[in-house]
Coordinates of C-alpha atoms in Angstrom, one line a residue:
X1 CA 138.7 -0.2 41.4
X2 CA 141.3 -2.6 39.7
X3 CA 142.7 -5.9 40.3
X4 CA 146.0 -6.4 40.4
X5 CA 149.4 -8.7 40.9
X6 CA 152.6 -9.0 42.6
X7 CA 155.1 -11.7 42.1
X8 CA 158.0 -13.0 44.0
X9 CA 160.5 -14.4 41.8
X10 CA 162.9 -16.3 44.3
X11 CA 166.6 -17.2 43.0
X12 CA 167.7 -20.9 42.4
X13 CA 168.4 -21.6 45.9
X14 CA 165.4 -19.7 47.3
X15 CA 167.2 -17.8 49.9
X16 CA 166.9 -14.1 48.0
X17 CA 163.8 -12.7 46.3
X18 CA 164.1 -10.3 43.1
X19 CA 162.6 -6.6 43.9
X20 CA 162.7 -3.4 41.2
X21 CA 162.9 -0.2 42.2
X22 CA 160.1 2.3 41.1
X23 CA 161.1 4.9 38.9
X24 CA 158.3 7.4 39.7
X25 CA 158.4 7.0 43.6
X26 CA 161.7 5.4 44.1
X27 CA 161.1 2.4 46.5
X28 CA 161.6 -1.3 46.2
X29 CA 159.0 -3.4 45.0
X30 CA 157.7 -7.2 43.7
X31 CA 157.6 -6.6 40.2
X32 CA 153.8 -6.0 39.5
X33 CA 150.9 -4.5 38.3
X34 CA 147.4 -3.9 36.9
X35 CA 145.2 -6.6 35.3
X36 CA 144.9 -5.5 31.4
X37 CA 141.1 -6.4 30.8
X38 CA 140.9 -10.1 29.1
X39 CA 143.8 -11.2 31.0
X40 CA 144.1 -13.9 33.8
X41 CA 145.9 -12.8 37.2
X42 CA 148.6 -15.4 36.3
X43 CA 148.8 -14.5 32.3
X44 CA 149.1 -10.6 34.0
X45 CA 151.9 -11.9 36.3
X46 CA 154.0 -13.4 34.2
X47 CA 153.7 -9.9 31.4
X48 CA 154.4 -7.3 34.1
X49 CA 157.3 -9.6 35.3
X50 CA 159.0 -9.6 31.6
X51 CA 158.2 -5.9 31.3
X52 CA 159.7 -4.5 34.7
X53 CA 162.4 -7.0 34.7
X54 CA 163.1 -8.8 31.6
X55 CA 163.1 -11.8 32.5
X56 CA 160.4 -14.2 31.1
X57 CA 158.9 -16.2 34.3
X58 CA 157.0 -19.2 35.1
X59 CA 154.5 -19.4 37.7
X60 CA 154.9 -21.6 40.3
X61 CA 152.1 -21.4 42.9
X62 CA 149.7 -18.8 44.0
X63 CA 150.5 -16.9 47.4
X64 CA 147.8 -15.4 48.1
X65 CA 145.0 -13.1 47.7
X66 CA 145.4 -9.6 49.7
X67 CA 142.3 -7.1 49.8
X68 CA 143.6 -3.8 51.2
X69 CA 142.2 -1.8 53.8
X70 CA 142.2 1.2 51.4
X71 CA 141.1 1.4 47.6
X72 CA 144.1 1.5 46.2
X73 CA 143.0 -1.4 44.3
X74 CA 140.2 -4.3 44.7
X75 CA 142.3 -7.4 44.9
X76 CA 146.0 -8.3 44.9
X77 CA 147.0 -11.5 43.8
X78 CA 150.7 -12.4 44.9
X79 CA 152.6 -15.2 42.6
X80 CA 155.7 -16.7 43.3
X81 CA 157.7 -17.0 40.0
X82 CA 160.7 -18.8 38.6
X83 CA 163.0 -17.5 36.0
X84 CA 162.8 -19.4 32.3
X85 CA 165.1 -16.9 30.5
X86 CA 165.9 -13.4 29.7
X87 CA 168.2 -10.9 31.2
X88 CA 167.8 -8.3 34.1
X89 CA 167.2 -5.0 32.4
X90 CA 166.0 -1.8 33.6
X91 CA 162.9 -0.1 31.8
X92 CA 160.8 2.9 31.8
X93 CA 158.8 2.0 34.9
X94 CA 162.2 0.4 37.0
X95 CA 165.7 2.4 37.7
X96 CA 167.4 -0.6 39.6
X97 CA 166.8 -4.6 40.3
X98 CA 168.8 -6.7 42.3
X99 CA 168.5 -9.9 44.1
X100 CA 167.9 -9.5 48.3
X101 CA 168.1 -12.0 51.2
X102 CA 164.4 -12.3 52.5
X103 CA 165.8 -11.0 55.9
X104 CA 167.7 -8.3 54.9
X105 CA 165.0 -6.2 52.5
X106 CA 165.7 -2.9 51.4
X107 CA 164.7 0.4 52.4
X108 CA 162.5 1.9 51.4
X109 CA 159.7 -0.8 51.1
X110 CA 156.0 -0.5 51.4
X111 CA 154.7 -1.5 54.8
X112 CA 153.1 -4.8 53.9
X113 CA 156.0 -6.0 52.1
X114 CA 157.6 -7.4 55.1
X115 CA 154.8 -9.7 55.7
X116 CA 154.3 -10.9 52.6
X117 CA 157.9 -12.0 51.9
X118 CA 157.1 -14.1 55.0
X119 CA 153.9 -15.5 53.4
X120 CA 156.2 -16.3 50.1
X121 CA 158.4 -18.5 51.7
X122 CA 155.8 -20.4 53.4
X123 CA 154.4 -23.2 51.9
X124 CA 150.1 -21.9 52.6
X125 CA 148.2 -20.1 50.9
X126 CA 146.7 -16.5 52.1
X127 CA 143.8 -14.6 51.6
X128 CA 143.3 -11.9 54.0
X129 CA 143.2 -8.1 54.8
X130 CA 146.4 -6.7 54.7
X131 CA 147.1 -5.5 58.0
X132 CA 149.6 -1.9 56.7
X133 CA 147.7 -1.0 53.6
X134 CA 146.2 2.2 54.4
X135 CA 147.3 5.2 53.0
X136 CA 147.9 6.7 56.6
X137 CA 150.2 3.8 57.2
X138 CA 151.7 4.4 53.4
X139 CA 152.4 8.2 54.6
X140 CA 153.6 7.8 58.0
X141 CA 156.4 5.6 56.7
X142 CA 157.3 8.0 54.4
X143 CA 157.5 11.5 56.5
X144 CA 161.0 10.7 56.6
X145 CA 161.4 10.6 53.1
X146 CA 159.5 14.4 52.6
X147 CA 160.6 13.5 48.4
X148 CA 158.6 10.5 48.1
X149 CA 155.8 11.8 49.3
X150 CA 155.9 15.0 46.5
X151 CA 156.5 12.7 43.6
X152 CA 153.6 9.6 45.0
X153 CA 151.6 13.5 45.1
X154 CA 152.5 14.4 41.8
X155 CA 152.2 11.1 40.0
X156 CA 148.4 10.9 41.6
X157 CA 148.0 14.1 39.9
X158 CA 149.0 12.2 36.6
X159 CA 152.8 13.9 36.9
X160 CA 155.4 11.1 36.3
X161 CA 158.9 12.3 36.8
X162 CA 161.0 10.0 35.9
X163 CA 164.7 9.8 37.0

């Protein structure tokens, strides 16, 4: 089990939050990732934020800290992030990145996304169970996507189509 970190990288007037969209299971995501060993959840933030976005990143507070209900990792540490400099860009791991209004997110999204957009524009700071982290919950709100499922399948099995 890893740690691992999510950050929300608001725009300048803090009314649209920056998400990537997955290349090997295409929904929309906080830019994020694992903890490389040796490196702090905030030194890991700001690195998985240049490399899925391009854009070098400040941290400005610490969200929260989510522990899921499955083992898809141990810990999740959620940042929110400004932007220093840089340039969107695409990369191996991201196909699209775009600005969205915080209530108007697109689809699809993992399940506990919705909530923790909510905890990102609030001013606390969380550390909870994450409520829709299970892989059932993951799943069910994919059935109606039958493709996302067969690559998330496929890139368990160390497969990584990339489109």
């Amino acid at each position: 089990m890893h740690e691992s970190v999510l950050v929300a990288i608001f725009d300048k007037k803090r009314q649209k939050v920056l998400l990537t969209k997955r290349r090997d299971v295409p929904v929309w995501v906080f830019p994020g990732g694992r903890i490389e060993p040796g490196e702090t959840p905030e030194q890991s933030a700001i690195r998985e934020s240049l490399e899925e976005t391009g854009y070098k990143v400040e941290i400005v507070r610490k969200i929260g800290t989510y522990t899921p209900r499955n083992r898809l990792s141990k810990y999740t540490h959620f940042f929110e992030a400004r932007i220093v400099s840089g340039e969107p860009q695409t990369t191996n791991e991201t196909q699209d990145l775009g600005f969205f209004s915080t209530d108007a997110l697109p689809y699809p999204l993992p399940p506990p996304y919705e909530i923790m957009a909510e905890h990102a524009l609030s001013h606390e700071t969380y550390e909870m169970e994450i409520p829709n982290s299970s892989y059932w919950i993951f799943f069910k709100s994919l059935l109606k996507r039958p493709d996302l499922i067969a690559r998330f399948l496929l890139m368990k099995m160390g497969i990584h189509l990339n489109s």
